[in-house]
Amino acid sequence: VFAVRGSDDIPLRQVIAAKDVIVTTPQLIVNLLKYDEPGETSDEVRTEFDLTTFTLMVFDECHNAVKNSPFAGIVSSFFLSNPVLMRFYHRLNFSMRLKPGCKLPQVIGLTASLGVGGASNESDALNHVVGLCACLDCLNISTVQKYTDQLRKFSPIVVDEVHFTDDQNDSLRAHFIDTLCTLMKLFEEKLYELYSKSILPSTREICMSSEERDQPYVVYNTFRKAPDDKLSQGYLNWVSVHLRRIVPETLFSEESVKTQAIEILEILNDLYRTTEMYQDFSTAESLKFLKNQMAMRINSLTEFSRFHWKEYSEKLSSFQSSESSLFSELIK
């Protein structure tokens, strides 16, 4: 067994021929395949080096065999100037230009996790794994089957413990979120009023059931009423779409009305973010976030928004608490 590093000044080709097992980085083998190694004398005749020299190649951390790493084999033509190890393997395999009596080495990849390649759904994750197997010419994925008890001594399986928390017994938290949702409804009603009085008939809302509005990813093409569930992902979708597209593209009778509608949606967005914080942190931290957001816009608020924010901020302050059922459960 012989280990070779990039900093070693040795004739790598001769070392490979003389040793049974070579431990090295894939890049050193790539370099051999790309360039002739200088001989000891100018008269030395060198034969072309190829992967049939090996009978077995073992890749550690084989999940790196993607994109343009030295491991990788299937890459786009844009990277032809930077060939990589497994491309040489596939080139020999597909071209059938193996020398008589020679055959390609067996490839074994080792990894603790194949990963999903940044995939966000099952189909893309599966494609990532299939692509990785294709790169390594792999027909089978194997896991440890023997001596698992000994393995777990060094790599134990950690089981997630799920503990549910209940806010129903915390009256302050219940009053806080109820007051927050009431404030959200108040701003929504003002938004509906602005629309009913100030937009042109061609842009009036299309009716939608409450069940449809509560769906996480409803496609909005015109103004719609807000979902009933103020803590849902569907509510954030409604606010975001109306704030970034529906309202800016709507024709109002007065520009000042559009400005106020955008203001209300921005406040509703802050209120929704506060409900998100409420679910993970104390009501005190949630209110602190909301007050900071409102402080940045307080000087430009319309009279309606300023009046009702002052009224409800006092109510919310009376219900704030530094206690968090989630944190309390974690500390136990």
Short mmCIF file of C-alpha atoms in Angstrom, two decimals:
data_model
loop_
_atom_site.label_atom_id
_atom_site.label_comp_id
_atom_site.label_asym_id
_atom_site.label_seq_id
_atom_site.Cartn_x
_atom_site.Cartn_y
_atom_site.Cartn_z
CA VAL A 1 0.00 0.00 0.00
CA PHE A 2 1.39 3.40 -0.99
CA ALA A 3 -0.06 6.88 -0.40
CA VAL A 4 0.66 9.66 -2.88
CA ARG A 5 0.12 13.40 -2.38
CA GLY A 6 0.23 16.19 -4.88
CA SER A 7 3.30 17.68 -3.22
CA ASP A 8 5.31 14.46 -3.65
CA ASP A 9 8.00 14.70 -6.32
CA ILE A 10 7.85 11.09 -7.50
CA PRO A 11 7.20 9.32 -10.82
CA LEU A 12 3.57 8.43 -10.18
CA ARG A 13 3.23 6.12 -13.19
CA GLN A 14 6.09 3.90 -12.01
CA VAL A 15 4.72 3.88 -8.45
CA ILE A 16 1.34 2.68 -9.68
CA ALA A 17 2.98 -0.10 -11.69
CA ALA A 18 5.03 -1.23 -8.70
CA LYS A 19 2.41 -1.17 -5.93
CA ASP A 20 -0.76 -3.20 -5.37
CA VAL A 21 -2.80 -0.47 -3.64
CA ILE A 22 -2.48 3.26 -4.24
CA VAL A 23 -4.15 5.87 -2.02
CA THR A 24 -4.38 9.21 -3.78
CA THR A 25 -6.70 12.01 -4.83
CA PRO A 26 -8.67 11.66 -8.09
CA GLN A 27 -7.03 14.81 -9.43
CA LEU A 28 -3.59 13.15 -9.59
CA ILE A 29 -5.02 10.36 -11.72
CA VAL A 30 -6.79 12.93 -13.90
CA ASN A 31 -3.43 14.65 -14.42
CA LEU A 32 -1.88 11.37 -15.54
CA LEU A 33 -4.67 10.80 -18.03
CA LYS A 34 -4.39 14.32 -19.42
CA TYR A 35 -0.64 14.70 -19.73
CA ASP A 36 2.41 12.52 -20.35
CA GLU A 37 4.56 12.29 -17.27
CA PRO A 38 8.20 13.34 -17.95
CA GLY A 39 10.53 10.35 -18.21
CA GLU A 40 13.88 9.96 -16.49
CA THR A 41 15.65 10.31 -19.85
CA SER A 42 14.68 11.98 -23.08
CA ASP A 43 15.04 8.62 -24.88
CA GLU A 44 12.48 6.83 -22.63
CA VAL A 45 9.46 5.57 -24.52
CA ARG A 46 6.23 6.17 -22.63
CA THR A 47 2.99 4.35 -23.33
CA GLU A 48 -0.36 6.08 -22.96
CA PHE A 49 -1.78 5.79 -19.45
CA ASP A 50 -5.42 4.74 -19.09
CA LEU A 51 -7.79 3.46 -16.44
CA THR A 52 -7.42 -0.19 -17.42
CA THR A 53 -4.24 -0.07 -15.32
CA PHE A 54 -6.52 -0.45 -12.29
CA THR A 55 -8.73 -3.41 -11.44
CA LEU A 56 -10.66 -1.58 -8.69
CA MET A 57 -11.26 2.10 -7.93
CA VAL A 58 -12.72 3.03 -4.54
CA PHE A 59 -14.02 6.59 -4.18
CA ASP A 60 -14.45 7.94 -0.66
CA GLU A 61 -17.10 10.66 -0.21
CA CYS A 62 -18.52 9.63 -3.58
CA HIS A 63 -21.45 12.06 -3.24
CA ASN A 64 -18.94 14.61 -4.55
CA ALA A 65 -19.10 12.91 -7.96
CA VAL A 66 -21.30 15.67 -9.31
CA LYS A 67 -20.93 18.71 -11.53
CA ASN A 68 -17.26 19.36 -12.32
CA SER A 69 -15.42 17.81 -9.37
CA PRO A 70 -12.43 15.56 -10.18
CA PHE A 71 -14.69 12.57 -9.50
CA ALA A 72 -17.40 13.52 -11.93
CA GLY A 73 -18.04 11.91 -15.25
CA ILE A 74 -21.19 13.31 -16.83
CA VAL A 75 -20.80 17.05 -17.39
CA SER A 76 -21.79 19.40 -20.15
CA SER A 77 -19.69 20.22 -23.18
CA PHE A 78 -18.91 23.57 -21.62
CA PHE A 79 -16.38 21.81 -19.41
CA LEU A 80 -14.50 19.92 -22.12
CA SER A 81 -11.40 21.95 -21.32
CA ASN A 82 -11.38 20.49 -17.81
CA PRO A 83 -11.89 16.72 -18.15
CA VAL A 84 -12.49 14.71 -15.02
CA LEU A 85 -11.78 11.18 -13.91
CA MET A 86 -15.06 9.41 -14.57
CA ARG A 87 -15.39 10.96 -18.03
CA PHE A 88 -12.29 9.01 -19.08
CA TYR A 89 -13.97 5.89 -17.69
CA HIS A 90 -17.19 6.47 -19.66
CA ARG A 91 -15.29 7.43 -22.80
CA LEU A 92 -13.49 4.08 -22.79
CA ASN A 93 -16.67 2.24 -21.91
CA PHE A 94 -18.81 3.74 -24.67
CA SER A 95 -16.15 3.84 -27.38
CA MET A 96 -15.23 0.15 -26.94
CA ARG A 97 -11.59 1.05 -27.64
CA LEU A 98 -10.19 -1.13 -24.88
CA LYS A 99 -6.87 -2.76 -25.57
CA PRO A 100 -6.95 -6.55 -26.10
CA GLY A 101 -7.07 -8.36 -22.76
CA CYS A 102 -7.90 -5.19 -20.84
CA LYS A 103 -11.10 -4.27 -19.06
CA LEU A 104 -12.36 -1.34 -17.07
CA PRO A 105 -11.93 -1.36 -13.29
CA GLN A 106 -14.80 -2.01 -10.92
CA VAL A 107 -15.97 1.19 -9.22
CA ILE A 108 -17.05 1.34 -5.57
CA GLY A 109 -18.30 4.58 -4.04
CA LEU A 110 -18.38 5.14 -0.28
CA THR A 111 -20.51 7.78 1.42
CA ALA A 112 -22.46 8.33 4.60
CA SER A 113 -25.21 10.08 2.63
CA LEU A 114 -25.99 10.40 -1.07
CA GLY A 115 -27.79 13.69 -0.47
CA VAL A 116 -30.50 15.14 -2.69
CA GLY A 117 -28.52 17.74 -4.61
CA GLY A 118 -30.60 20.64 -3.34
CA ALA A 119 -33.82 19.04 -4.54
CA SER A 120 -37.09 20.34 -3.12
CA ASN A 121 -39.30 17.40 -4.12
CA GLU A 122 -39.12 13.61 -4.32
CA SER A 123 -38.81 13.47 -8.11
CA ASP A 124 -35.78 15.80 -8.24
CA ALA A 125 -34.15 13.97 -5.33
CA LEU A 126 -34.57 10.67 -7.18
CA ASN A 127 -33.07 12.17 -10.34
CA HIS A 128 -30.07 13.33 -8.32
CA VAL A 129 -29.42 9.82 -6.98
CA VAL A 130 -29.90 8.25 -10.43
CA GLY A 131 -27.47 10.79 -11.94
CA LEU A 132 -24.91 10.01 -9.26
CA CYS A 133 -25.22 6.27 -9.93
CA ALA A 134 -24.88 6.87 -13.68
CA CYS A 135 -21.75 8.91 -13.10
CA LEU A 136 -20.15 6.10 -11.08
CA ASP A 137 -21.47 3.36 -13.41
CA CYS A 138 -23.30 1.98 -10.39
CA LEU A 139 -26.02 -0.65 -10.73
CA ASN A 140 -26.59 -1.29 -7.03
CA ILE A 141 -26.73 0.79 -3.85
CA SER A 142 -25.63 -1.22 -0.83
CA THR A 143 -25.87 -0.48 2.87
CA VAL A 144 -24.26 -2.16 5.85
CA GLN A 145 -26.04 -5.41 6.68
CA LYS A 146 -23.55 -7.22 8.91
CA TYR A 147 -22.10 -6.24 12.28
CA THR A 148 -24.58 -3.38 12.63
CA ASP A 149 -24.44 -3.65 16.45
CA GLN A 150 -20.72 -2.93 16.42
CA LEU A 151 -21.25 -0.08 13.97
CA ARG A 152 -23.85 1.59 16.20
CA LYS A 153 -21.32 1.74 19.04
CA PHE A 154 -19.43 4.30 17.00
CA SER A 155 -22.32 5.78 15.01
CA PRO A 156 -25.52 5.55 17.08
CA ILE A 157 -28.92 6.17 15.51
CA VAL A 158 -30.42 9.32 16.99
CA VAL A 159 -34.20 9.14 17.19
CA ASP A 160 -36.14 12.42 17.14
CA GLU A 161 -38.35 12.97 20.16
CA VAL A 162 -41.45 15.01 19.34
CA HIS A 163 -43.16 16.84 22.19
CA PHE A 164 -46.35 18.77 21.54
CA THR A 165 -46.98 21.99 23.42
CA ASP A 166 -50.36 23.46 24.24
CA ASP A 167 -50.99 27.20 24.42
CA GLN A 168 -54.63 26.79 25.38
CA ASN A 169 -53.82 26.95 29.08
CA ASP A 170 -51.89 30.21 28.67
CA SER A 171 -54.54 32.90 28.73
CA LEU A 172 -52.09 35.73 27.95
CA ARG A 173 -50.89 34.03 24.75
CA ALA A 174 -54.46 33.23 23.73
CA HIS A 175 -55.55 36.86 24.23
CA PHE A 176 -52.44 38.10 22.40
CA ILE A 177 -53.04 36.08 19.23
CA ASP A 178 -56.79 36.81 19.29
CA THR A 179 -56.10 40.55 19.50
CA LEU A 180 -53.54 40.29 16.70
CA CYS A 181 -56.02 38.50 14.42
CA THR A 182 -58.70 41.09 15.25
CA LEU A 183 -56.31 43.85 14.18
CA MET A 184 -55.63 42.00 10.95
CA LYS A 185 -59.36 41.76 10.22
CA LEU A 186 -59.76 45.47 10.91
CA PHE A 187 -57.13 46.37 8.31
CA GLU A 188 -58.64 43.88 5.87
CA GLU A 189 -62.05 45.55 6.19
CA LYS A 190 -60.48 48.91 5.45
CA LEU A 191 -58.81 47.44 2.38
CA TYR A 192 -62.15 46.06 1.15
CA GLU A 193 -63.71 49.48 1.68
CA LEU A 194 -61.02 51.16 -0.41
CA TYR A 195 -61.54 48.66 -3.20
CA SER A 196 -65.32 48.88 -3.23
CA LYS A 197 -65.29 52.69 -3.47
CA SER A 198 -62.18 53.53 -5.46
CA ILE A 199 -61.41 50.93 -8.11
CA LEU A 200 -62.77 50.82 -11.63
CA PRO A 201 -65.56 48.28 -12.35
CA SER A 202 -63.30 46.19 -14.63
CA THR A 203 -61.03 45.31 -11.71
CA ARG A 204 -63.68 44.33 -9.15
CA GLU A 205 -63.08 41.14 -7.19
CA ILE A 206 -64.14 37.67 -8.28
CA CYS A 207 -65.91 35.70 -5.56
CA MET A 208 -64.06 32.79 -4.00
CA SER A 209 -65.13 30.41 -1.25
CA SER A 210 -63.38 30.45 2.13
CA GLU A 211 -62.13 26.90 1.48
CA GLU A 212 -60.43 28.02 -1.72
CA ARG A 213 -58.89 31.09 -0.08
CA ASP A 214 -57.34 28.96 2.69
CA GLN A 215 -55.38 26.84 0.20
CA PRO A 216 -51.59 27.42 0.54
CA TYR A 217 -50.87 28.42 -3.06
CA VAL A 218 -53.96 29.94 -4.64
CA VAL A 219 -53.27 31.66 -7.95
CA TYR A 220 -54.61 35.21 -7.75
CA ASN A 221 -55.22 37.15 -10.95
CA THR A 222 -57.46 39.83 -9.46
CA PHE A 223 -58.38 41.17 -6.04
CA ARG A 224 -59.78 38.57 -3.61
CA LYS A 225 -60.71 38.62 0.05
CA ALA A 226 -58.18 37.33 2.56
CA PRO A 227 -58.19 33.72 3.86
CA ASP A 228 -60.01 33.19 7.14
CA ASP A 229 -57.03 31.41 8.73
CA LYS A 230 -54.65 34.24 9.61
CA LEU A 231 -51.88 31.86 10.67
CA SER A 232 -51.81 29.82 7.45
CA GLN A 233 -49.32 29.79 4.58
CA GLY A 234 -52.25 30.68 2.36
CA TYR A 235 -52.58 34.03 4.15
CA LEU A 236 -48.94 34.90 3.44
CA ASN A 237 -49.52 33.97 -0.19
CA TRP A 238 -52.54 36.29 -0.34
CA VAL A 239 -50.67 39.22 1.22
CA SER A 240 -47.57 38.77 -0.93
CA VAL A 241 -49.42 38.51 -4.26
CA HIS A 242 -51.69 41.48 -3.55
CA LEU A 243 -48.82 43.61 -2.26
CA ARG A 244 -46.39 42.91 -5.10
CA ARG A 245 -48.71 42.53 -8.08
CA ILE A 246 -52.47 42.87 -7.67
CA VAL A 247 -52.59 46.32 -6.03
CA PRO A 248 -49.78 47.91 -8.06
CA GLU A 249 -51.48 46.78 -11.28
CA THR A 250 -54.98 47.87 -10.21
CA LEU A 251 -56.47 51.11 -11.57
CA PHE A 252 -57.74 53.29 -8.71
CA SER A 253 -59.77 56.46 -9.04
CA GLU A 254 -57.12 58.27 -6.98
CA GLU A 255 -53.41 57.50 -6.57
CA SER A 256 -53.57 58.32 -2.85
CA VAL A 257 -56.02 55.44 -2.37
CA LYS A 258 -53.61 53.01 -3.99
CA THR A 259 -50.88 54.29 -1.66
CA GLN A 260 -53.07 53.62 1.37
CA ALA A 261 -53.96 50.14 0.09
CA ILE A 262 -50.27 49.31 -0.23
CA GLU A 263 -49.67 50.66 3.28
CA ILE A 264 -52.37 48.37 4.68
CA LEU A 265 -50.90 45.33 2.92
CA GLU A 266 -47.44 46.14 4.24
CA ILE A 267 -48.87 46.31 7.77
CA LEU A 268 -50.73 43.02 7.22
CA ASN A 269 -47.46 41.45 6.10
CA ASP A 270 -45.80 42.62 9.35
CA LEU A 271 -48.74 41.31 11.37
CA TYR A 272 -48.49 37.91 9.69
CA ARG A 273 -44.74 37.76 10.40
CA THR A 274 -45.59 38.52 14.02
CA THR A 275 -47.91 35.51 14.12
CA GLU A 276 -45.01 33.39 12.84
CA MET A 277 -42.80 34.63 15.67
CA TYR A 278 -45.63 34.04 18.13
CA GLN A 279 -45.61 30.34 17.26
CA ASP A 280 -41.91 29.95 18.13
CA PHE A 281 -41.12 32.67 20.65
CA SER A 282 -42.66 34.55 23.55
CA THR A 283 -45.34 37.18 23.02
CA ALA A 284 -42.89 39.78 24.33
CA GLU A 285 -40.42 39.02 21.55
CA SER A 286 -43.20 38.91 18.97
CA LEU A 287 -44.50 42.33 20.02
CA LYS A 288 -40.98 43.74 20.09
CA PHE A 289 -40.56 42.71 16.44
CA LEU A 290 -43.90 44.28 15.47
CA LYS A 291 -43.14 47.54 17.29
CA ASN A 292 -39.78 47.79 15.52
CA GLN A 293 -41.45 47.30 12.15
CA MET A 294 -44.15 49.88 12.86
CA ALA A 295 -41.62 52.38 14.23
CA MET A 296 -39.88 52.44 10.84
CA ARG A 297 -43.09 53.52 9.09
CA ILE A 298 -44.89 55.50 11.80
CA ASN A 299 -44.11 58.94 10.32
CA SER A 300 -45.65 58.08 6.95
CA LEU A 301 -48.77 56.27 8.21
CA THR A 302 -52.22 57.51 7.32
CA GLU A 303 -54.45 58.70 10.13
CA PHE A 304 -56.46 55.46 10.03
CA SER A 305 -53.40 53.24 10.44
CA ARG A 306 -51.77 55.42 13.08
CA PHE A 307 -54.94 55.58 15.20
CA HIS A 308 -55.65 51.86 15.18
CA TRP A 309 -52.00 50.88 15.69
CA LYS A 310 -51.85 53.09 18.80
CA GLU A 311 -55.08 51.54 20.09
CA TYR A 312 -54.09 47.92 19.52
CA SER A 313 -50.43 48.25 20.50
CA GLU A 314 -51.63 49.14 24.00
CA LYS A 315 -53.92 46.10 24.06
CA LEU A 316 -51.15 43.82 22.83
CA SER A 317 -48.73 45.19 25.42
CA SER A 318 -51.13 44.22 28.20
CA PHE A 319 -50.98 40.58 27.03
CA GLN A 320 -47.25 40.25 26.45
CA SER A 321 -45.21 37.75 28.42
CA SER A 322 -41.62 36.52 28.37
CA GLU A 323 -42.80 32.94 28.76
CA SER A 324 -42.77 30.55 25.80
CA SER A 325 -44.32 27.09 26.02
CA LEU A 326 -41.95 25.89 23.29
CA PHE A 327 -38.83 27.04 25.13
CA SER A 328 -40.16 25.73 28.43
CA GLU A 329 -40.58 22.29 26.88
CA LEU A 330 -37.06 22.41 25.42
CA ILE A 331 -35.55 23.28 28.81
CA LYS A 332 -37.21 20.30 30.53
#
